[in-house]
Amino acid sequence: MQQATNTILMIRPAAFRLNEETAVNNYYQTTSEVLKNKDSNKLAQQEFDDLVQKLKDAGIDVVIFNDDGSLDTPDSIFPNNWVSFHENGDVA
């Protein structure tokens, strides 16, 4: 089986912000008086695009999935389920 260790999957944010539901018990999520939700998403998209470019410049293939902005998924850039890509093109 051929490995694809030079390829990563990233999810481009569409509605990134503090997740009110998980922030109550997640030490790393804090509210910001400075950033509003739309500003958080815009900043996250810029950081995402900058990182993708740096990875590509380093020779890493980046597969990008665009988040669906119509859904309320503030932390969807952090996929929490496993995924595997197979040599024959199957994705599980």
CSV table of C-alpha atoms in Angstrom, one decimal, residues 13-89:
chain,number,residue,atom,x,y,z
A,13,PRO,CA,-13.9,28.0,8.2
A,14,ALA,CA,-17.2,29.5,7.2
A,15,ALA,CA,-18.8,30.3,10.6
A,16,PHE,CA,-15.8,30.2,13.0
A,17,ARG,CA,-16.4,31.7,16.4
A,18,LEU,CA,-16.6,30.9,20.1
A,19,ASN,CA,-18.8,27.8,20.5
A,20,GLU,CA,-21.2,28.8,23.3
A,21,GLU,CA,-22.2,25.2,23.9
A,22,THR,CA,-18.7,23.9,24.5
A,23,ALA,CA,-17.1,27.0,26.0
A,24,VAL,CA,-18.8,26.4,29.4
A,25,ASN,CA,-16.3,23.5,30.1
A,26,ASN,CA,-13.5,24.2,27.7
A,27,TYR,CA,-10.7,26.1,29.4
A,28,TYR,CA,-9.2,27.2,26.0
A,29,GLN,CA,-12.3,29.0,24.8
A,30,THR,CA,-12.7,32.5,26.1
A,31,THR,CA,-14.9,35.4,25.1
A,32,SER,CA,-13.4,38.4,23.5
A,33,GLU,CA,-14.7,41.9,23.9
A,34,VAL,CA,-12.6,43.0,20.9
A,35,LEU,CA,-13.5,40.4,18.3
A,36,LYS,CA,-17.1,40.0,17.1
A,37,ASN,CA,-18.2,36.8,15.5
A,38,LYS,CA,-17.8,38.0,11.9
A,39,ASP,CA,-14.4,39.4,12.8
A,40,SER,CA,-13.4,36.0,14.3
A,41,ASN,CA,-14.4,34.2,11.2
A,42,LYS,CA,-12.6,36.6,8.9
A,43,LEU,CA,-9.4,36.4,10.9
A,44,ALA,CA,-9.7,32.6,11.0
A,45,GLN,CA,-10.1,32.5,7.2
A,46,GLN,CA,-7.0,34.7,6.7
A,47,GLU,CA,-4.9,32.5,9.1
A,48,PHE,CA,-6.2,29.4,7.3
A,49,ASP,CA,-5.2,30.8,3.9
A,50,ASP,CA,-1.8,31.8,5.1
A,51,LEU,CA,-1.1,28.4,6.6
A,52,VAL,CA,-2.3,26.6,3.4
A,53,GLN,CA,0.1,28.7,1.4
A,54,LYS,CA,3.0,28.0,3.8
A,55,LEU,CA,2.3,24.3,3.6
A,56,LYS,CA,2.2,24.3,-0.2
A,57,ASP,CA,5.4,26.3,-0.3
A,58,ALA,CA,7.0,23.5,1.8
A,59,GLY,CA,5.9,20.9,-0.8
A,60,ILE,CA,2.9,19.6,1.1
A,61,ASP,CA,-0.3,18.8,-0.8
A,62,VAL,CA,-3.3,20.3,0.9
A,63,VAL,CA,-6.8,19.0,0.3
A,64,ILE,CA,-9.3,21.7,1.3
A,65,PHE,CA,-13.0,21.2,2.2
A,66,ASN,CA,-15.0,24.3,2.4
A,67,ASP,CA,-17.3,24.4,5.4
A,68,ASP,CA,-21.0,25.0,4.7
A,69,GLY,CA,-21.8,28.5,5.9
A,70,SER,CA,-25.5,27.9,6.1
A,71,LEU,CA,-25.0,25.6,9.0
A,72,ASP,CA,-24.2,26.7,12.6
A,73,THR,CA,-20.9,25.0,13.0
A,74,PRO,CA,-18.5,27.4,14.8
A,75,ASP,CA,-15.8,24.8,15.4
A,76,SER,CA,-16.1,22.6,12.3
A,77,ILE,CA,-12.5,23.3,11.4
A,78,PHE,CA,-11.6,20.7,14.1
A,79,PRO,CA,-13.0,17.4,12.7
A,80,ASN,CA,-13.6,15.0,15.5
A,81,ASN,CA,-14.2,11.8,13.5
A,82,TRP,CA,-11.6,9.6,11.8
A,83,VAL,CA,-11.2,9.4,8.1
A,84,SER,CA,-9.0,7.2,5.9
A,85,PHE,CA,-8.1,7.6,2.3
A,86,HIS,CA,-7.3,4.5,0.3
A,87,GLU,CA,-5.1,3.8,-2.7
A,88,ASN,CA,-8.0,2.9,-4.9
A,89,GLY,CA,-9.7,6.2,-4.2
